[in-house]
Tab-separated table of C-alpha atoms in Angstrom:
chain	number	residue	atom	x	y	z
A	1	MET	CA	0.004	-0.100	-0.074
A	2	MET	CA	1.263	3.460	-0.768
A	3	PRO	CA	0.041	7.008	-0.967
A	4	SER	CA	-0.482	8.695	-4.320
A	5	VAL	CA	-1.354	12.097	-5.607
A	6	MET	CA	-4.533	12.151	-7.796
A	7	ASN	CA	-2.561	11.121	-10.881
A	8	PRO	CA	-4.357	8.921	-13.452
A	9	GLU	CA	-0.979	7.517	-14.766
A	10	ILE	CA	0.042	6.225	-11.299
A	11	ILE	CA	-3.426	4.823	-10.637
A	12	GLU	CA	-3.460	2.919	-13.923
A	13	GLU	CA	0.100	1.700	-13.330
A	14	SER	CA	-1.079	0.133	-10.100
A	15	ASN	CA	-3.018	-2.403	-12.272
A	16	LYS	CA	0.263	-3.810	-13.355
A	17	THR	CA	1.943	-4.079	-10.010
A	18	GLY	CA	-0.967	-5.021	-7.796
A	19	ILE	CA	-0.011	-2.262	-5.345
A	20	LEU	CA	-2.873	-0.707	-3.502
A	21	LEU	CA	-3.136	3.131	-3.605
A	22	THR	CA	-4.441	5.755	-1.177
A	23	PRO	CA	-4.917	8.826	-3.244
A	24	GLU	CA	-4.069	11.915	-1.330
A	25	LEU	CA	-6.546	14.813	-0.716
A	26	THR	CA	-4.238	17.021	1.292
A	27	GLY	CA	-4.228	19.872	-1.196
A	28	VAL	CA	-7.998	20.121	-1.136
A	29	MET	CA	-8.057	20.016	2.668
A	30	ARG	CA	-5.368	22.504	3.340
A	31	ALA	CA	-7.195	24.867	0.967
A	32	HIS	CA	-10.051	24.483	3.341
A	33	LEU	CA	-12.433	23.099	0.698
A	34	PRO	CA	-13.768	19.944	2.371
A	35	TRP	CA	-16.943	20.203	0.378
A	36	GLN	CA	-14.988	19.718	-2.826
A	37	VAL	CA	-13.440	16.299	-1.829
A	38	ASP	CA	-16.331	14.460	-3.572
A	39	VAL	CA	-15.592	16.208	-6.815
A	40	ALA	CA	-11.876	15.451	-6.462
A	41	ILE	CA	-12.450	11.621	-6.109
A	42	GLU	CA	-15.277	11.195	-8.616
A	43	PRO	CA	-13.113	10.149	-11.599
A	44	PHE	CA	-11.226	7.566	-9.539
A	45	LYS	CA	-13.748	6.162	-7.127
A	46	GLY	CA	-14.452	3.103	-9.210
A	47	HIS	CA	-10.843	1.998	-9.569
A	48	PRO	CA	-10.288	-1.453	-7.961
A	49	ASN	CA	-6.697	-0.668	-6.744
A	50	ILE	CA	-7.664	2.170	-4.487
A	51	PHE	CA	-7.722	0.926	-0.793
A	52	ALA	CA	-8.638	4.129	0.942
A	53	TRP	CA	-8.735	7.908	0.587
A	54	TYR	CA	-5.879	9.600	2.290
A	55	LEU	CA	-7.858	12.690	3.549
A	56	CYS	CA	-4.990	14.844	4.898
A	57	ASP	CA	-1.405	14.632	5.938
A	58	GLU	CA	-0.798	16.224	9.422
A	59	PRO	CA	-3.978	18.200	9.629
A	60	ASP	CA	-2.769	19.347	13.083
A	61	HIS	CA	0.437	20.996	11.586
A	62	ALA	CA	1.019	24.363	13.349
A	63	MET	CA	1.182	26.232	10.069
A	64	MET	CA	-1.227	24.279	7.793
A	65	THR	CA	-4.056	23.262	10.261
A	66	VAL	CA	-7.111	21.689	8.941
A	67	PRO	CA	-9.764	21.839	11.724
A	68	PRO	CA	-11.333	18.505	12.935
A	69	ALA	CA	-14.735	19.826	11.721
A	70	GLU	CA	-13.508	20.135	8.223
A	71	MET	CA	-12.050	16.598	8.377
A	72	ARG	CA	-15.430	15.210	9.509
A	73	LEU	CA	-17.304	17.001	6.748
A	74	ALA	CA	-14.932	15.651	4.162
A	75	THR	CA	-15.408	12.111	5.493
A	76	ARG	CA	-19.083	12.534	5.197
A	77	ARG	CA	-18.965	13.909	1.666
A	78	ILE	CA	-16.731	10.950	0.571
A	79	LYS	CA	-19.109	8.436	2.151
A	80	GLU	CA	-22.065	9.816	0.155
A	81	ILE	CA	-20.464	8.774	-3.142
A	82	ASP	CA	-17.953	5.913	-2.032
A	83	PRO	CA	-19.421	4.356	1.201
A	84	LYS	CA	-17.345	1.088	1.005
A	85	ARG	CA	-13.749	2.792	1.099
A	86	PRO	CA	-12.457	4.229	4.343
A	87	THR	CA	-10.781	7.584	4.859
A	88	TRP	CA	-7.636	7.873	6.807
A	89	GLY	CA	-5.275	10.594	7.935
A	90	VAL	CA	-1.952	11.044	9.806
A	91	VAL	CA	-1.745	13.300	12.778
A	92	MET	CA	1.516	14.337	14.263
A	93	SER	CA	2.628	12.692	17.421
A	94	TRP	CA	4.175	15.865	19.095
A	95	ALA	CA	0.819	16.556	20.952
A	96	ASP	CA	-1.104	13.569	22.332
A	97	ALA	CA	-4.183	15.752	22.558
A	98	ASN	CA	-4.425	15.888	18.797
A	99	MET	CA	-4.988	12.126	18.530
A	100	PHE	CA	-8.105	12.612	20.588
A	101	GLN	CA	-9.284	15.695	18.650
A	102	TYR	CA	-8.996	13.878	15.345
A	103	ALA	CA	-9.969	10.291	16.421
A	104	ASP	CA	-13.603	10.637	15.088
A	105	THR	CA	-12.656	12.536	11.826
A	106	VAL	CA	-11.604	9.617	9.671
A	107	ASP	CA	-12.116	5.758	9.526
A	108	ILE	CA	-8.578	4.936	10.233
A	109	LEU	CA	-6.304	7.109	12.358
A	110	ALA	CA	-2.555	7.130	11.928
A	111	THR	CA	0.351	9.011	13.725
A	112	ASP	CA	3.911	9.495	12.536
A	113	ILE	CA	6.458	8.673	15.145
A	114	TYR	CA	10.139	9.544	14.346
A	115	PRO	CA	12.384	9.176	17.401
A	116	ILE	CA	15.694	9.295	15.412
A	117	GLU	CA	16.574	12.681	14.102
A	118	ASP	CA	20.162	11.756	13.114
A	119	ALA	CA	22.880	9.442	14.150
A	120	ASN	CA	23.669	11.704	17.167
A	121	THR	CA	20.266	12.884	18.181
A	122	LYS	CA	17.961	10.035	19.212
A	123	LYS	CA	15.009	9.770	21.532
A	124	PRO	CA	14.310	6.437	23.205
A	125	LEU	CA	12.734	4.017	20.822
A	126	THR	CA	10.068	3.483	23.477
A	127	MET	CA	8.567	6.751	22.038
A	128	VAL	CA	6.919	4.361	19.478
A	129	SER	CA	5.314	2.178	22.010
A	130	GLU	CA	4.141	5.210	24.097
A	131	LYS	CA	2.581	6.992	21.068
A	132	VAL	CA	0.913	3.763	19.898
A	133	ASP	CA	-0.528	3.267	23.460
A	134	MET	CA	-1.922	6.783	23.154
A	135	LEU	CA	-3.284	6.079	19.638
A	136	VAL	CA	-5.133	2.999	20.868
A	137	LYS	CA	-6.426	4.997	23.840
A	138	ALA	CA	-7.676	7.908	21.624
A	139	THR	CA	-9.597	5.544	19.256
A	140	GLY	CA	-10.868	3.405	22.196
A	141	GLY	CA	-9.801	0.504	20.139
A	142	LYS	CA	-12.919	0.901	17.997
A	143	LYS	CA	-11.127	1.802	14.730
A	144	PRO	CA	-7.856	0.803	13.203
A	145	GLY	CA	-4.682	2.666	14.282
A	146	ILE	CA	-1.588	2.892	12.081
A	147	ALA	CA	1.869	3.632	13.261
A	148	VAL	CA	3.922	5.626	10.647
A	149	LEU	CA	7.528	4.759	11.250
A	150	GLN	CA	10.743	6.127	9.738
A	151	SER	CA	12.570	3.973	7.321
A	152	THR	CA	15.687	5.986	6.532
A	153	PRO	CA	19.412	5.560	6.975
A	154	LYS	CA	19.166	7.724	10.034
A	155	ALA	CA	18.099	4.444	11.791
A	156	THR	CA	20.068	1.276	11.979
A	157	PRO	CA	18.649	-1.909	10.804
A	158	ALA	CA	18.309	-3.155	14.366
A	159	GLU	CA	16.402	0.093	15.195
A	160	GLU	CA	14.123	-0.472	12.312
A	161	VAL	CA	13.296	-3.992	13.604
A	162	CYS	CA	12.753	-2.706	17.145
A	163	MET	CA	10.487	0.231	16.180
A	164	THR	CA	8.318	-2.059	14.068
A	165	TYR	CA	7.869	-4.737	16.813
A	166	LEU	CA	7.314	-1.965	19.506
A	167	ALA	CA	4.364	-0.758	17.395
A	168	LEU	CA	3.037	-4.244	16.849
A	169	THR	CA	3.252	-5.350	20.569
A	170	HIS	CA	1.377	-2.278	21.634
A	171	GLY	CA	-1.494	-2.751	19.384
A	172	ALA	CA	-0.840	-1.049	16.085
A	173	ASN	CA	-3.195	-2.366	13.410
A	174	GLY	CA	-0.834	-1.504	10.657
A	175	ILE	CA	2.575	-0.227	9.863
A	176	PHE	CA	3.392	2.432	7.373
A	177	TYR	CA	7.107	3.328	6.569
A	178	TRP	CA	8.374	6.751	5.468
A	179	GLN	CA	9.950	6.722	2.991
A	180	LEU	CA	10.734	4.418	0.171
A	181	PHE	CA	13.453	6.390	-1.578
A	182	GLU	CA	15.539	7.147	1.370
A	183	ALA	CA	15.360	3.517	2.615
A	184	GLN	CA	16.711	2.470	-0.824
A	185	GLU	CA	19.806	4.680	-0.241
A	186	ASP	CA	21.287	2.198	2.273
A	187	PRO	CA	21.404	-1.421	1.159
A	188	ALA	CA	21.338	-2.797	4.733
A	189	VAL	CA	18.330	-0.638	5.649
A	190	TRP	CA	16.500	-1.578	2.467
A	191	THR	CA	17.206	-5.355	2.885
A	192	THR	CA	15.851	-5.073	6.514
A	193	MET	CA	12.708	-3.270	5.391
A	194	LYS	CA	12.004	-5.959	2.828
A	195	ASN	CA	12.528	-8.670	5.376
A	196	LEU	CA	10.345	-6.851	7.961
A	197	SER	CA	7.548	-6.602	5.447
A	198	ARG	CA	7.710	-10.292	4.795
A	199	GLU	CA	7.676	-10.967	8.503
A	200	VAL	CA	4.641	-8.827	9.261
A	201	LYS	CA	2.833	-10.296	6.279
A	202	ALA	CA	3.507	-13.851	7.593
A	203	LEU	CA	2.334	-12.762	11.034
A	204	SER	CA	-0.819	-11.103	9.841
A	205	PRO	CA	-3.145	-14.186	10.889
A	206	VAL	CA	-1.631	-13.864	14.391
A	207	LEU	CA	-1.990	-10.130	14.623
A	208	THR	CA	-5.521	-10.126	13.454
A	209	ALA	CA	-6.524	-13.092	15.907
A	210	PRO	CA	-8.716	-11.969	18.919
A	211	ASP	CA	-6.932	-10.543	21.964
A	212	LEU	CA	-6.122	-12.938	24.743
A	213	PRO	CA	-7.357	-12.079	28.246
A	214	THR	CA	-4.019	-13.252	29.692
A	215	GLN	CA	-0.787	-11.890	28.377
A	216	ALA	CA	2.683	-13.379	28.776
A	217	LYS	CA	4.745	-12.441	31.840
A	218	VAL	CA	8.367	-11.523	31.311
A	219	SER	CA	11.216	-11.051	33.805
A	220	ASP	CA	12.441	-7.844	32.352
A	221	PRO	CA	10.247	-4.700	31.657
A	222	GLU	CA	12.374	-3.654	28.741
A	223	ILE	CA	11.070	-6.699	26.806
A	224	HIS	CA	7.759	-5.845	25.213
A	225	THR	CA	5.384	-8.637	24.352
A	226	LEU	CA	2.090	-9.432	22.671
A	227	ALA	CA	0.325	-12.858	23.061
A	228	ARG	CA	-2.254	-14.172	20.668
A	229	ARG	CA	-3.954	-17.634	20.063
A	230	LEU	CA	-4.358	-18.953	16.673
A	231	GLY	CA	-5.788	-22.511	16.191
A	232	ASP	CA	-4.018	-24.897	18.671
A	233	ARG	CA	-0.914	-22.696	19.283
A	234	LEU	CA	-0.009	-19.739	21.373
A	235	TYR	CA	2.068	-16.947	19.707
A	236	VAL	CA	4.141	-14.495	21.614
A	237	LEU	CA	5.802	-11.597	19.918
A	238	SER	CA	8.675	-10.046	21.799
A	239	VAL	CA	11.158	-7.244	21.336
A	240	ASN	CA	14.106	-5.907	23.376
A	241	ALA	CA	13.591	-2.158	23.674
A	242	SER	CA	17.085	-1.522	24.960
A	243	PRO	CA	20.356	-1.300	22.886
A	244	SER	CA	21.969	-3.546	25.569
A	245	PRO	CA	21.845	-7.338	25.380
A	246	LYS	CA	19.556	-9.221	27.700
A	247	ARG	CA	20.562	-12.721	28.966
A	248	GLY	CA	18.294	-15.433	30.481
A	249	ILE	CA	14.915	-13.676	30.014
A	250	LYS	CA	12.168	-15.783	31.413
A	251	PHE	CA	8.688	-15.911	29.852
A	252	SER	CA	5.565	-17.712	31.160
A	253	HIS	CA	1.999	-18.043	30.055
A	254	PRO	CA	-0.533	-20.347	31.707
A	255	ASP	CA	-1.612	-21.803	28.375
A	256	ALA	CA	1.733	-22.821	27.170
A	257	ALA	CA	2.401	-26.511	27.052
A	258	GLY	CA	5.442	-27.398	25.109
A	259	PRO	CA	7.295	-29.588	24.219
A	260	ASP	CA	9.208	-26.591	22.814
A	261	ALA	CA	8.949	-22.926	22.057
A	262	LYS	CA	9.587	-22.602	18.306
A	263	VAL	CA	11.195	-19.331	17.303
A	264	LEU	CA	9.801	-18.144	14.109
A	265	PHE	CA	12.091	-16.744	11.370
A	266	GLU	CA	15.156	-18.091	13.206
A	267	LYS	CA	15.095	-21.986	12.638
A	268	ARG	CA	15.560	-22.722	16.307
A	269	SER	CA	13.581	-23.367	19.534
A	270	ALA	CA	13.928	-21.779	22.962
A	271	ASN	CA	14.291	-23.808	26.187
A	272	LEU	CA	10.841	-24.498	27.634
A	273	ALA	CA	10.007	-26.184	31.010
A	274	GLY	CA	6.271	-26.464	31.795
A	275	ASN	CA	4.719	-23.135	30.878
A	276	VAL	CA	8.138	-21.246	31.219
A	277	TRP	CA	10.730	-20.612	28.553
A	278	THR	CA	14.020	-18.780	28.582
A	279	ASP	CA	15.815	-16.878	25.872
A	280	ASP	CA	18.609	-14.331	25.219
A	281	PHE	CA	18.365	-11.041	23.278
A	282	GLN	CA	20.726	-8.875	21.441
A	283	GLY	CA	20.130	-5.046	21.644
A	284	TYR	CA	16.841	-4.141	19.924
A	285	GLN	CA	16.392	-7.930	18.907
A	286	ARG	CA	12.890	-9.389	18.316
A	287	HIS	CA	11.882	-13.116	18.872
A	288	CYS	CA	8.577	-14.485	17.866
A	289	TYR	CA	7.477	-17.784	19.590
A	290	SER	CA	4.991	-20.408	18.490
A	291	ILE	CA	4.040	-22.779	21.365
A	292	PRO	CA	1.516	-25.671	21.661
A	293	LEU	CA	-1.523	-24.840	23.795
A	294	LYS	CA	-2.633	-26.926	26.704
A	295	GLN	CA	-5.207	-29.532	25.755
């Protein structure tokens, strides 16, 4: 999925690639013409490769603010002529209150979270988990929330992995990376982004499974986790939010049974005894476990 200007050539090209598009209406919205969005989308509304309408990029921008009321009006206008496709928008993460103000203006709410300004200026990567927690709280868990994460050479491959799994373990319903061309500038980052995309796709059935009433317990608070049940197996996603290695981390879940804790994407198993398993982490490393459930 990728954003697109309202460009007929790009939209037609998507037929060949199978890439889903989210045509952007930011120009119309920042011109304060929400009653014109239906006119703007009319020529494109029937195209099968359009996933959603990207209503506005950062409507809470200090210099180019689009008020929530105008966003709500635009969504209503679009729904009148294209009721099956969602609207979505990205609010900035600098002010948590904005997530609440814009939560009911679109069908899918996203926020951009960029803790890494450059190699020497970095905020803790837990900024991602904190902002995703706020996004889930703002929407009440009643609509999808997307984390927009940076994918640039400013971040190391390990940091890209950590940010992705922090978003997933804290309830993000989707990941959007910014941006394609900068990620391609660094072969290591680009390879990591492609691998991450494959992993998240493979985990989609797990991530869309119902929430479990009981989450996994972990011996170190810097290890973030998410537990889901799919079929007859327990899945636990975990990530080390620290740049420092962690040794002998103990996990437990009352539904885990063994005989082993298969570690996805790594071709190995973790040591499991009863409903407890132990593993080591490198800095910012992720592990995804698949464990038989108690019968």
